[in-house]
Coordinates of C-alpha atoms and ligand atoms in Angstrom, one line a residue:
Chain A
M1 CA 4.0 -3.1 132.1
S2 CA 5.9 -5.4 133.9
G3 CA 8.9 -5.1 135.9
R4 CA 11.0 -6.0 139.4
I5 CA 10.8 -4.7 142.5
F6 CA 13.3 -2.5 144.6
L7 CA 12.5 -3.1 148.1
L8 CA 13.6 0.5 150.0
G9 CA 13.6 0.8 154.2
D10 CA 12.1 4.4 155.7
D11 CA 13.4 7.8 155.1
I12 CA 15.2 8.1 151.6
D13 CA 16.3 11.5 151.1
T14 CA 16.8 13.0 148.2
D15 CA 20.9 13.4 148.5
Q16 CA 20.1 9.4 148.0
L17 CA 18.6 10.1 144.8
A18 CA 20.3 12.5 143.2
P19 CA 23.9 13.4 144.9
G20 CA 24.5 16.3 145.5
Q21 CA 28.3 16.1 144.3
Y22 CA 27.0 14.8 140.4
M23 CA 24.3 17.2 140.6
K24 CA 26.5 19.0 137.7
G25 CA 27.1 16.2 135.5
G26 CA 23.4 16.6 134.0
L27 CA 20.5 13.9 134.2
D28 CA 22.8 10.8 133.0
M29 CA 25.3 11.1 135.4
L30 CA 23.2 11.6 138.5
A31 CA 20.9 9.0 137.4
A32 CA 23.8 6.5 137.3
H33 CA 24.6 7.2 140.9
C34 CA 20.7 7.4 141.9
L35 CA 20.4 5.6 145.4
E36 CA 24.4 4.1 145.6
A37 CA 24.2 4.8 148.9
A38 CA 21.2 2.5 150.1
R39 CA 21.8 0.3 146.9
P40 CA 25.1 0.1 145.2
D41 CA 23.1 -2.1 142.5
F42 CA 20.1 0.2 141.4
A43 CA 21.2 2.1 139.0
G44 CA 23.4 -0.5 136.8
S45 CA 20.5 -3.1 136.9
V46 CA 16.6 -1.2 137.1
K47 CA 14.8 -1.7 134.0
P48 CA 11.9 0.5 132.6
G49 CA 8.8 -0.6 134.2
D50 CA 10.1 -1.6 137.4
V51 CA 8.7 -0.6 140.4
I52 CA 10.5 0.7 144.0
V53 CA 8.2 0.2 147.0
A54 CA 9.5 1.8 150.5
G55 CA 8.8 2.7 154.2
K56 CA 7.8 5.5 155.5
N57 CA 8.8 9.3 154.5
F58 CA 10.3 8.9 151.2
G59 CA 12.3 11.5 149.3
M60 CA 12.5 13.8 152.3
G61 CA 14.9 17.0 152.1
S62 CA 15.7 19.2 149.6
S63 CA 12.9 20.3 147.3
R64 CA 15.7 19.5 144.0
E65 CA 13.2 18.0 141.8
Q66 CA 16.0 16.2 140.0
A67 CA 15.2 13.4 142.8
A68 CA 12.1 12.2 140.9
E69 CA 14.0 13.6 137.3
A70 CA 16.6 10.7 138.2
L71 CA 13.7 7.9 139.0
K72 CA 11.4 8.5 136.0
H73 CA 15.1 9.2 133.6
L74 CA 15.8 5.3 134.8
G75 CA 12.1 4.6 133.2
L76 CA 10.8 3.7 137.0
A77 CA 7.1 2.7 136.4
G78 CA 6.6 4.8 140.0
V79 CA 7.2 4.9 143.8
V80 CA 5.3 2.9 146.3
A81 CA 5.6 3.9 149.7
K82 CA 3.7 4.4 153.3
S83 CA 4.7 8.0 153.4
F84 CA 6.0 10.4 150.9
A85 CA 7.6 14.0 151.9
G86 CA 5.3 16.1 150.9
I87 CA 7.9 18.1 148.2
F88 CA 8.7 15.5 146.6
Y89 CA 5.9 13.5 146.5
R90 CA 4.4 16.9 144.5
N91 CA 8.0 17.1 142.0
A92 CA 7.2 13.5 141.2
L93 CA 3.6 13.7 140.2
N94 CA 4.3 17.7 138.6
L95 CA 7.0 15.6 136.7
G96 CA 4.4 12.6 135.5
L97 CA 6.2 9.9 137.8
P98 CA 3.2 8.0 139.9
V99 CA 3.6 7.9 143.3
L100 CA 1.0 6.2 145.6
V101 CA 0.4 5.8 149.2
A102 CA 0.0 2.4 150.5
D103 CA -0.5 1.3 154.3
D104 CA 0.4 -1.8 154.1
I105 CA 3.3 -3.3 152.3
S106 CA 4.4 -6.1 154.3
A107 CA 3.3 -8.8 151.4
V108 CA 6.5 -7.2 149.3
E109 CA 9.7 -8.5 149.1
D110 CA 12.7 -7.2 147.0
G111 CA 13.2 -8.9 143.7
D112 CA 9.6 -9.4 143.1
A113 CA 7.4 -9.4 140.0
A114 CA 5.2 -6.4 139.4
S115 CA 2.8 -4.6 137.3
L116 CA 1.8 -0.8 138.9
D117 CA -1.7 0.3 137.8
P118 CA -1.8 4.3 139.0
A119 CA -5.3 4.4 137.6
A120 CA -6.5 1.3 139.3
G121 CA -4.8 2.1 142.4
E122 CA -3.4 -1.6 142.4
L123 CA 0.3 -3.1 142.5
V124 CA -0.2 -6.7 141.2
L125 CA 2.8 -8.9 142.4
E126 CA 2.1 -11.4 139.6
A127 CA 4.1 -14.6 140.5
R128 CA 2.2 -14.2 143.8
N129 CA -0.7 -13.7 142.9
R130 CA -1.3 -10.8 145.6
T131 CA -2.7 -7.4 144.9
V132 CA -1.5 -4.5 146.9
R133 CA -4.4 -1.7 147.4
L134 CA -2.8 1.8 146.7
E135 CA -4.7 5.1 148.2
P136 CA -6.4 6.6 144.9
L137 CA -4.7 9.6 143.6
P138 CA -6.1 13.4 144.9
D139 CA -9.0 13.9 142.0
N140 CA -7.4 17.2 141.1
L141 CA -4.6 15.6 140.2
K142 CA -5.8 12.6 137.9
P143 CA -5.7 14.5 135.1
M144 CA -2.5 16.0 135.3
L145 CA -0.7 12.7 135.5
A146 CA -2.6 11.1 132.9
D147 CA -1.1 14.3 130.6
G148 CA 1.8 13.2 131.9
G149 CA 3.0 15.9 134.2
L150 CA 2.3 19.5 134.7
V151 CA 4.6 21.3 132.0
P152 CA 2.0 18.9 129.4
H153 CA -0.9 19.7 131.4
L154 CA -1.1 23.7 131.3
K155 CA 0.3 22.9 127.4
K156 CA -2.8 21.6 127.1
R157 CA -4.8 24.2 129.6
F158 CA -3.4 27.1 127.3
A159 CA -3.9 26.0 124.1
A160 CA -8.1 25.5 124.8
E161 CA -7.9 28.7 126.4
R162 CA -6.2 30.4 123.5
A163 CA -8.4 28.6 121.1
K164 CA -11.4 29.7 123.4
E165 CA -9.8 33.2 122.4
A166 CA -10.0 32.7 118.9
G167 CA -13.2 31.8 118.5
E168 CA -15.0 34.3 120.5
Chain B
M1 CA -16.5 27.2 162.3
A2 CA -13.8 27.0 164.6
S3 CA -10.5 27.1 162.6
T4 CA -6.7 27.0 162.4
L5 CA -4.3 30.0 161.7
A6 CA -3.6 27.7 158.3
Q7 CA -7.4 27.1 157.3
K8 CA -8.1 31.0 158.1
I9 CA -5.2 31.9 155.8
I10 CA -5.5 29.1 153.4
A11 CA -9.7 29.6 153.0
R12 CA -8.4 33.8 151.9
A13 CA -6.3 32.7 149.5
A14 CA -8.8 30.0 147.7
G15 CA -11.6 32.8 148.0
R16 CA -13.9 30.6 150.5
D17 CA -15.3 31.3 154.0
S18 CA -13.6 29.2 155.5
V19 CA -11.9 25.3 154.7
R20 CA -11.7 21.7 155.7
P21 CA -8.9 20.0 156.7
G22 CA -8.5 17.0 153.7
E23 CA -9.8 18.8 151.1
V24 CA -8.2 20.2 148.1
V25 CA -8.3 23.4 146.8
T26 CA -7.0 26.2 144.3
A27 CA -5.4 28.9 146.0
Q28 CA -4.3 32.1 144.3
V29 CA -0.4 33.2 145.5
D30 CA 0.2 36.3 147.1
L31 CA 4.2 36.2 146.6
A32 CA 6.3 33.9 144.8
M33 CA 10.1 33.8 145.8
I34 CA 12.9 31.9 143.8
H35 CA 16.4 31.6 144.3
D36 CA 19.7 31.3 141.6
S37 CA 19.5 28.0 142.0
G38 CA 15.8 26.2 141.2
G39 CA 14.5 29.4 139.4
P40 CA 15.6 31.2 136.7
R41 CA 18.2 28.8 134.9
R42 CA 15.2 25.8 135.9
V43 CA 11.7 27.8 135.0
E44 CA 12.4 30.0 132.3
P45 CA 12.8 27.2 129.7
I46 CA 9.2 25.7 130.6
L47 CA 7.7 29.2 130.6
K48 CA 9.3 29.4 127.0
E49 CA 7.7 25.9 126.8
L50 CA 4.2 27.1 127.4
G51 CA 5.0 30.4 125.9
V52 CA 3.4 32.1 128.7
G53 CA 4.8 35.3 130.9
L54 CA 4.6 36.0 134.6
F55 CA 1.1 35.9 136.4
D56 CA 2.7 39.2 138.0
A57 CA 6.3 40.5 138.4
S58 CA 5.3 42.4 141.4
K59 CA 4.7 39.5 142.9
V60 CA 7.9 37.9 142.3
V61 CA 11.0 38.1 144.6
L62 CA 14.6 36.9 143.3
I63 CA 17.4 36.6 145.6
S64 CA 20.8 35.3 144.9
D65 CA 22.5 33.1 147.2
H66 CA 23.3 29.5 146.1
F67 CA 26.1 30.6 143.9
V68 CA 27.4 33.7 145.3
P69 CA 30.0 34.7 145.1
G70 CA 30.3 33.0 141.9
D71 CA 33.9 32.3 142.3
T72 CA 33.5 29.2 139.7
D73 CA 32.8 29.2 136.0
E74 CA 29.5 27.5 136.5
G75 CA 28.3 29.8 139.5
A76 CA 29.5 32.8 137.0
R77 CA 27.8 31.9 134.1
I78 CA 24.2 30.8 136.2
L79 CA 24.8 34.5 138.3
E80 CA 24.8 36.1 135.2
L81 CA 21.7 34.3 133.8
T82 CA 20.1 35.1 137.1
R83 CA 20.3 38.8 136.6
Q84 CA 19.7 39.2 133.3
W85 CA 16.4 37.4 134.1
A86 CA 15.6 39.8 136.6
R87 CA 16.1 42.4 134.4
E88 CA 14.2 41.2 131.7
R89 CA 11.4 40.1 133.6
K90 CA 11.3 43.3 136.0
V91 CA 10.8 41.5 139.0
A92 CA 12.2 42.5 142.6
F93 CA 15.9 41.6 142.8
H94 CA 18.2 40.9 146.4
D95 CA 22.1 39.9 144.5
G96 CA 24.2 39.2 147.0
E97 CA 22.3 40.6 149.9
G98 CA 21.8 37.2 152.4
I99 CA 19.9 33.7 151.7
C100 CA 16.6 34.0 150.8
H101 CA 14.7 33.1 153.9
V102 CA 16.5 36.0 155.8
V103 CA 16.6 38.5 153.0
L104 CA 13.1 38.1 152.0
P105 CA 11.4 39.2 155.5
E106 CA 14.1 41.8 156.0
R107 CA 13.6 43.8 152.7
G108 CA 9.6 44.0 153.2
H109 CA 8.3 41.7 151.3
L110 CA 6.4 39.4 153.9
K111 CA 3.2 40.1 155.8
P112 CA 0.6 37.8 158.0
G113 CA -1.9 36.4 156.0
M114 CA -0.4 36.0 152.4
L115 CA 0.1 32.3 151.0
V116 CA 3.7 32.2 149.4
V117 CA 5.4 29.7 148.1
G118 CA 9.2 29.3 147.4
G119 CA 11.4 27.2 145.7
D120 CA 13.3 26.1 148.3
S121 CA 12.8 23.4 150.7
H122 CA 13.2 25.7 153.7
S123 CA 10.4 28.3 153.1
P124 CA 8.5 27.5 156.0
T125 CA 10.6 30.3 157.3
G126 CA 7.7 32.7 156.6
G127 CA 5.6 31.1 158.9
A128 CA 7.6 32.8 161.2
F129 CA 5.9 36.1 160.1
G130 CA 2.6 34.4 159.9
A131 CA 2.4 34.0 156.1
Y132 CA 1.2 30.4 154.8
M133 CA 5.0 29.8 152.6
F134 CA 5.7 26.8 151.8
G135 CA 8.6 25.0 148.9
I136 CA 8.2 24.1 145.8
G137 CA 10.6 22.4 143.1
A138 CA 11.0 24.2 140.1
T139 CA 8.0 23.2 137.6
E140 CA 6.0 23.4 140.1
M141 CA 6.8 26.7 140.6
A142 CA 7.4 27.5 136.7
G143 CA 3.4 26.4 136.7
V144 CA 2.8 29.2 139.6
L145 CA 4.8 31.7 137.8
A146 CA 2.8 31.3 134.7
T147 CA -0.7 30.8 136.6
G148 CA -0.4 33.0 139.7
E149 CA -2.4 29.7 141.4
I150 CA -1.2 26.3 143.3
W151 CA -3.1 23.6 144.6
L152 CA -2.8 22.6 148.1
K153 CA -4.1 19.6 150.4
V154 CA -5.7 21.7 153.4
P155 CA -3.9 20.7 155.6
G156 CA -4.4 19.9 159.5
T157 CA -2.5 21.4 162.3
I158 CA -0.3 20.2 164.7
L159 CA 0.1 22.3 168.0
I160 CA 3.5 22.5 169.2
E161 CA 3.1 24.0 172.4
W162 CA 6.3 25.1 174.6
Q163 CA 5.3 25.8 178.2
G164 CA 7.5 28.2 180.5
R165 CA 10.9 30.3 179.8
L166 CA 14.3 28.2 178.0
S167 CA 16.8 28.4 180.6
P168 CA 20.2 30.7 179.6
G169 CA 21.9 28.9 176.8
V170 CA 19.2 27.3 175.4
L171 CA 17.9 28.6 172.1
A172 CA 15.6 27.9 169.1
K173 CA 17.8 25.9 167.1
D174 CA 17.7 23.2 170.6
I175 CA 14.0 23.4 170.4
M176 CA 14.0 21.8 167.0
L177 CA 16.6 19.5 167.4
A178 CA 14.8 17.8 170.6
L179 CA 11.5 17.7 168.4
C180 CA 13.2 16.8 165.4
G181 CA 14.5 13.8 167.9
R182 CA 11.2 13.0 169.5
L183 CA 8.7 13.7 167.2
G184 CA 11.2 12.7 163.7
M185 CA 11.6 14.0 160.2
D186 CA 8.1 13.1 159.4
G187 CA 6.4 14.3 163.0
G188 CA 5.2 17.5 161.0
Q189 CA 3.4 14.6 158.2
Y190 CA 3.3 17.4 155.5
Q191 CA 0.7 19.4 157.9
A192 CA 0.5 22.8 159.1
V193 CA 3.0 22.7 162.4
E194 CA 2.0 25.8 164.7
Y195 CA 4.2 27.0 167.9
T196 CA 2.7 28.1 170.3
G197 CA 2.8 28.5 174.4
E198 CA 4.7 30.7 176.9
A199 CA 8.2 30.1 175.7
I200 CA 7.4 31.0 172.1
A201 CA 5.3 34.1 172.3
A202 CA 9.2 34.9 174.8
L203 CA 10.9 34.4 171.5
S204 CA 12.2 37.6 169.2
M205 CA 11.9 37.6 165.1
Q206 CA 15.0 35.8 164.5
E207 CA 14.3 33.0 166.8
R208 CA 10.8 32.0 165.7
M209 CA 12.8 32.2 162.1
T210 CA 14.9 29.4 163.5
L211 CA 11.7 27.4 164.8
S212 CA 9.7 27.7 161.2
N213 CA 12.5 27.2 159.1
M214 CA 13.4 23.7 160.4
A215 CA 9.6 22.9 160.3
A216 CA 11.2 21.7 157.0
E217 CA 13.3 19.1 159.1
L218 CA 10.0 17.9 160.9
G219 CA 8.4 17.4 157.3
G220 CA 5.6 20.0 158.0
Q221 CA 4.8 21.8 154.9
A222 CA 4.5 24.8 156.5
G223 CA 5.8 26.2 160.1
L224 CA 3.3 29.1 161.2
I225 CA 3.6 31.3 164.5
A226 CA 0.7 34.1 165.1
P227 CA 1.1 37.2 164.9
D228 CA 1.8 39.1 167.7
A229 CA 3.0 42.3 169.0
T230 CA 6.8 41.1 168.0
T231 CA 5.8 40.6 165.2
E232 CA 4.3 43.6 164.2
A233 CA 7.2 45.2 166.3
Y234 CA 9.3 43.5 163.4
L235 CA 7.3 44.4 160.3
E236 CA 7.2 48.0 161.7
S237 CA 11.2 48.6 161.4
V238 CA 10.9 47.4 157.8
G239 CA 8.8 49.3 156.6
G240 CA 5.4 47.3 156.9
S241 CA 2.5 46.2 158.9
A242 CA 0.3 43.2 159.8
G243 CA -2.4 44.9 159.2
D244 CA -6.1 42.9 159.8
W245 CA -4.1 39.7 161.0
L246 CA -2.6 41.1 164.1
G247 CA -4.0 38.8 167.1
L248 CA -4.8 36.2 164.7
V249 CA -4.7 33.0 165.7
T250 CA -6.2 29.0 165.8
D251 CA -9.4 29.5 167.3
P252 CA -10.2 27.7 170.8
G253 CA -11.5 24.4 169.7
A254 CA -10.7 24.4 166.3
E255 CA -10.2 20.6 165.5
L256 CA -6.1 19.3 165.3
A257 CA -4.5 16.6 164.0
A258 CA -2.2 16.7 166.6
H259 CA -1.1 18.5 170.5
H260 CA 2.4 18.1 171.4
V261 CA 3.4 19.7 174.7
F262 CA 6.7 20.2 175.9
D263 CA 8.7 22.0 179.1
A264 CA 10.7 25.0 178.1
S265 CA 12.3 25.0 181.0
T266 CA 13.7 21.5 181.3
L267 CA 15.3 21.4 177.7
E268 CA 19.3 21.4 177.5
P269 CA 21.2 22.6 174.7
Q270 CA 21.3 19.6 172.3
V271 CA 23.4 18.4 169.5
A272 CA 22.6 15.6 166.5
A273 CA 24.6 13.1 165.2
P274 CA 25.0 12.7 161.5
H275 CA 23.6 12.0 159.0
S276 CA 19.9 13.4 160.2
P277 CA 18.9 15.8 162.7
A278 CA 16.6 13.5 164.5
N279 CA 19.8 11.7 166.0
A280 CA 19.3 14.5 168.8
M281 CA 20.6 14.5 172.1
P282 CA 21.3 16.5 174.6
V283 CA 24.7 17.7 174.7
T284 CA 25.3 16.7 178.4
Q285 CA 25.2 12.9 177.0
A286 CA 26.5 13.3 173.9
P287 CA 29.8 10.9 172.9
E288 CA 33.5 12.4 172.7
T289 CA 33.7 13.9 169.8
R290 CA 36.7 16.4 168.1
F291 CA 36.0 18.4 165.6
E292 CA 38.5 20.0 162.9
V293 CA 36.0 22.2 161.8
A294 CA 33.2 24.9 163.3
Y295 CA 30.5 26.6 160.8
I296 CA 28.2 29.2 161.5
G297 CA 26.5 29.6 159.0
A298 CA 23.1 28.9 156.3
C299 CA 19.6 30.8 156.8
T300 CA 18.8 28.5 160.2
G301 CA 21.6 29.7 162.5
A302 CA 24.3 32.9 160.8
K303 CA 21.3 35.5 161.7
Y304 CA 22.4 38.8 163.7
E305 CA 21.7 37.2 166.8
D306 CA 22.8 34.0 166.3
L307 CA 26.0 36.2 165.5
K308 CA 25.6 38.1 168.5
G309 CA 25.2 35.2 170.8
A310 CA 28.3 33.3 169.5
A311 CA 30.5 36.1 169.7
S312 CA 29.6 36.6 173.8
I313 CA 30.9 32.9 174.3
L314 CA 34.0 33.6 172.0
R315 CA 34.9 37.3 173.1
G316 CA 38.3 36.9 174.9
R317 CA 39.1 33.4 174.4
K318 CA 40.7 31.2 171.9
L319 CA 39.7 28.7 169.2
A320 CA 41.4 25.0 170.1
P321 CA 44.5 24.1 168.5
G322 CA 44.1 22.8 164.7
L323 CA 40.0 23.9 164.7
A324 CA 39.1 26.5 162.0
L325 CA 36.0 28.4 162.5
K326 CA 34.4 29.5 159.6
V327 CA 31.5 31.9 160.2
A328 CA 29.2 33.2 157.1
P329 CA 26.4 36.0 158.4
A330 CA 23.3 34.8 156.5
S331 CA 22.6 38.2 155.6
M332 CA 24.4 41.7 154.3
R333 CA 22.4 43.5 156.2
D334 CA 22.6 41.3 159.7
Q335 CA 26.5 41.5 159.5
Q336 CA 26.3 45.4 158.8
R337 CA 24.7 45.3 162.5
A338 CA 26.7 42.9 163.7
A339 CA 29.9 44.6 162.7
D340 CA 28.7 47.9 164.1
E341 CA 28.1 46.8 167.1
G342 CA 32.0 45.1 167.2
I343 CA 30.5 41.3 166.9
M344 CA 32.2 41.0 163.7
A345 CA 35.2 42.1 165.2
V346 CA 35.3 38.9 167.9
F347 CA 35.1 36.9 165.3
E348 CA 38.1 38.2 163.6
E349 CA 40.2 38.6 166.9
A350 CA 39.0 34.7 167.0
G351 CA 40.9 33.6 163.8
A352 CA 37.9 32.8 162.4
Q353 CA 37.5 33.0 158.5
V354 CA 34.3 35.2 157.8
L355 CA 32.9 33.7 154.3
P356 CA 29.9 35.6 152.0
N357 CA 26.8 36.0 152.9
A358 CA 25.4 32.8 150.8
C359 CA 24.4 29.3 151.3
G360 CA 28.4 28.3 151.1
I361 CA 29.7 25.4 152.7
C362 CA 25.7 24.5 153.9
A363 CA 25.0 23.6 150.5
G364 CA 27.9 22.0 149.5
Y365 CA 29.2 24.5 147.2
G366 CA 32.7 26.7 147.5
A367 CA 36.0 26.2 147.7
D368 CA 35.5 25.6 151.9
R369 CA 32.9 22.3 151.4
L370 CA 34.2 20.1 153.6
G371 CA 37.0 17.7 153.0
E372 CA 37.4 14.0 152.6
D373 CA 36.7 12.7 156.4
V374 CA 36.1 16.1 158.1
T375 CA 34.0 16.2 161.0
C376 CA 32.4 19.6 161.9
I377 CA 30.1 21.1 163.9
S378 CA 27.6 23.2 162.4
S379 CA 24.4 26.1 162.9
T380 CA 22.9 24.5 159.6
A381 CA 19.5 22.7 159.6
R382 CA 20.2 19.3 157.8
N383 CA 23.5 16.7 158.4
F384 CA 22.7 14.7 155.3
Q385 CA 25.4 12.9 154.5
G386 CA 27.9 14.6 152.0
R387 CA 25.2 17.3 152.4
M388 CA 28.4 19.6 153.3
G389 CA 31.3 18.5 151.3
A390 CA 32.5 15.3 150.6
S391 CA 30.3 12.0 151.4
S392 CA 32.9 11.1 154.2
S393 CA 32.6 14.0 156.0
K394 CA 30.3 14.2 159.5
I395 CA 28.4 17.1 160.6
W396 CA 26.9 17.7 164.2
L397 CA 24.4 20.1 164.1
A398 CA 23.8 22.6 167.4
S399 CA 22.9 26.0 167.7
P400 CA 25.1 29.0 167.1
L401 CA 26.3 28.9 170.9
T402 CA 27.2 25.4 171.1
V403 CA 29.2 25.7 168.0
A404 CA 31.2 28.8 169.7
A405 CA 31.7 26.4 172.8
S406 CA 32.8 23.8 171.0
A407 CA 35.2 26.0 168.2
I408 CA 37.1 26.7 171.8
T409 CA 37.0 23.4 173.7
G410 CA 37.3 21.5 170.0
Q411 CA 34.6 18.9 171.0
I412 CA 30.8 18.6 171.5
A413 CA 30.8 21.5 174.4
D414 CA 28.1 22.5 176.6
P415 CA 27.8 26.4 176.1
R416 CA 26.2 26.8 179.5
E417 CA 29.2 26.8 180.9
F418 CA 30.8 29.6 178.8
L419 CA 28.0 31.9 179.4
N420 CA 29.6 35.6 180.2
D421 CA 27.0 37.4 182.8
G422 CA 24.3 38.8 181.1
E423 CA 25.7 39.0 177.8
G424 CA 24.7 36.3 174.4
V425 CA 21.4 35.0 175.8
A426 CA 18.6 36.0 173.6
Ligands
SF4_501 S1 22.0 28.8 153.8 FE1 21.5 26.1 153.7 S2 19.3 25.6 154.6 FE2 19.3 27.9 154.3 S3 18.5 28.1 152.3 FE3 21.1 28.3 151.7 S4 21.4 26.2 151.4 FE4 19.3 26.4 151.9

């Protein structure tokens, strides 16, 4: 799926992604205010398939999962950053939101048309015929992301265990 | 193989002789801590969906702190749900006894060498006891509660060494603000931060907890301190022991991701300007800033020793006109001890408002949250925009000593000018 790029800076924190004052309003409201401090136009204009490209330490701050949930809710194809805060990184993958590290994002410009291929580890900048290489995901996480996150992944695992027990 | 403390703990939890940085391993979890905010209300629906129970109820500790005292309809509902879950799931439950990171060790749940996950970002606090403790989100916590295991990318170790001794009036909090300023909020690179050196060895357990707590602000996964006689004495006081892990250290020659060396003796009290702990500077270089609120609270800055230090500065002095001092002792037990020793009386005489043993304003909850345009100096760990209330409010971070001194002058003050002889310096 193809989308457009929102280019952000360093140190985007979880309070910007999921502002505390809207936490009570549910995911719809939270998503509607996602990133409004850094990009007031973000929640209103983001479309499914769009990609965030950011600098270092994306998602720093609290362990609140709503930070990743809000992005997923808005239909983002994923986030590419120079680095991620550890808890956010884990949360995003657990929720099935692709997050990928790129050493060099200098080729990317805000508003570029792009498509993200997590499995291949590529961000293709379509209009400019360029590809940004992404670090491959750790092997243990690929099946989880392919299953859509930790919960569906564990469901599959428990179902397999139950089937095995029943068969014995 | 020469190993770091982090590697030793993770190897044991993963059932391996040794592990190498960068390897991905699956480890057995010794303890899982959850609180009322990210706990039952978020994990139970997932456990239901998975159709499974807890991997081991005796390894789960639930602590209510975020929505205590439940003075809103929503807070009361969440606390009720939390209490009901504790009864049904038969887990250890500390209800209204204080903030999770302080209550967990205080009630004897932590031991060196453990691999512990916490449903809160300041979970590295447990590293002060030589436990590899780190924070995870609610979905991952549900996975841990269901399976008892978690994957880890074996971290490198960033050794942070503080040589010499801290001067009077300078605390662990100043070390952390200075580190945030120098290394930045990603200086920890989601690796294991380990604190070492003469200044660290000389610190009490509660001061060490402040260092480990704010490993989160450095972006470390964990914030370790090798268990020594100070650790052992604390553990014995809560009915535990370090056992085999006493004296276990990072081996000389172990591969390190980085090694930073600092001089504790020249460190000055620090403040961090809004809206990042990385905006740290010595109090002596801070711009003139007036405060309407001073807050001594949070797991980071309102433990017994924090209260004691702040009170030593406030004793016999008055608050700046128009300034509100709010004190939320980090745990019931610490508040009791402070009350027994006349420390709470000092706050009351100064006209401070004493709030429940809970996260309160630090989490932006409750009627006392900061209003529009309020400027606050706070002993908490984080000053992101809007964290403690209105997004127009501004938070300066400082040690409890500096907060107390600033409450007297109404602006950024150097606590060293208020030290009473022989007291208040941990
Ligand atoms: S006191 Fe603040 S930092 Fe500590 S657990 Fe509560 S909200 Fe988090």
